[in-house]
Amino acid sequence: MLVRLLRTSGITGWRVNRQVAGYEVDVLFRDARVVIEIDGFAFHSDAETFQRDRSRQNAIALAGYQILRFTWLDLVEYPERVIAEIRRAICGG
């Protein structure tokens, strides 16, 4: 869903499933140093997974990347907001 939104919005410079700080991220804008993660409740519903995600996010942030997190609901119900936030992050504004 996010890939489709990026393509239809004409946003370029991204890659999917890339490594940052030893972790695979959903979408990476390497030049802008922006990582996008899509969170689904089914994959983030227990304490161990929740804790692991926090450690992972901290490592990526400490490597100098800004992290944007969106849910499936964000993508489906608020796609314009998602794209606007991504544009702000990758354009430095």
C-alpha positions as semicolon CSV with decimal commas, in nm:
position;residue;x (nm);y (nm);z (nm)
1;M;0,000;0,000;0,000
2;L;0,278;0,248;0,089
3;V;0,471;0,164;-0,229
4;R;0,160;0,235;-0,432
5;L;0,111;0,570;-0,254
6;L;0,473;0,668;-0,316
7;R;0,452;0,577;-0,684
8;T;0,122;0,754;-0,749
9;S;0,249;1,062;-0,565
10;G;0,561;1,079;-0,780
11;I;0,795;1,046;-0,484
12;T;1,129;0,895;-0,584
13;G;1,459;0,805;-0,420
14;W;1,328;0,526;-0,198
15;R;1,405;0,156;-0,167
16;V;1,217;-0,118;0,018
17;N;1,354;-0,370;0,267
18;R;1,701;-0,218;0,309
19;Q;1,950;-0,248;0,594
20;V;2,014;0,040;0,834
21;A;2,223;-0,003;1,148
22;G;2,198;-0,380;1,111
23;Y;1,819;-0,383;1,081
24;E;1,593;-0,424;0,781
25;V;1,359;-0,130;0,736
26;D;1,038;-0,114;0,534
27;V;1,126;0,190;0,321
28;L;1,452;0,383;0,309
29;F;1,531;0,723;0,165
30;R;1,908;0,693;0,203
31;D;2,000;1,040;0,071
32;A;1,746;1,212;0,297
33;R;1,831;0,975;0,586
34;V;1,465;0,892;0,641
35;V;1,325;0,551;0,733
36;I;0,957;0,464;0,709
37;E;0,810;0,179;0,906
38;I;0,460;0,039;0,869
39;D;0,319;-0,103;1,191
40;G;0,050;-0,367;1,199
41;F;-0,110;-0,465;1,528
42;A;-0,074;-0,835;1,449
43;F;0,305;-0,801;1,447
44;H;0,338;-0,564;1,742
45;S;0,105;-0,714;1,998
46;D;0,331;-0,867;2,262
47;A;0,573;-0,713;2,511
48;E;0,885;-0,877;2,363
49;T;0,812;-0,750;2,013
50;F;0,726;-0,406;2,148
51;Q;1,059;-0,388;2,336
52;R;1,259;-0,517;2,038
53;D;1,100;-0,250;1,815
54;R;1,201;0,025;2,058
55;S;1,563;-0,095;2,067
56;R;1,565;-0,121;1,687
57;Q;1,422;0,229;1,648
58;N;1,680;0,374;1,886
59;A;1,968;0,212;1,694
60;I;1,839;0,349;1,364
61;A;1,791;0,698;1,512
62;L;2,139;0,692;1,664
63;A;2,275;0,606;1,319
64;G;2,141;0,945;1,207
65;Y;1,809;0,852;1,048
66;Q;1,470;1,011;1,104
67;I;1,202;0,745;1,150
68;L;0,841;0,787;1,045
69;R;0,594;0,525;1,162
70;F;0,255;0,470;1,005
71;T;-0,020;0,217;1,060
72;W;-0,233;0,039;0,805
73;L;-0,518;0,269;0,911
74;D;-0,301;0,572;0,828
75;L;-0,237;0,437;0,479
76;V;-0,599;0,352;0,410
77;E;-0,783;0,638;0,580
78;Y;-0,533;0,924;0,569
79;P;-0,309;0,874;0,263
80;E;-0,279;1,248;0,192
81;R;-0,147;1,310;0,543
82;V;0,100;1,022;0,511
83;I;0,235;1,158;0,182
84;A;0,253;1,514;0,320
85;E;0,455;1,397;0,621
86;I;0,691;1,196;0,403
87;R;0,745;1,494;0,171
88;R;0,824;1,716;0,471
89;A;1,075;1,465;0,603
90;I;1,260;1,401;0,277
91;C;1,264;1,768;0,176
92;G;1,395;1,881;0,514
93;G;1,093;2,100;0,582
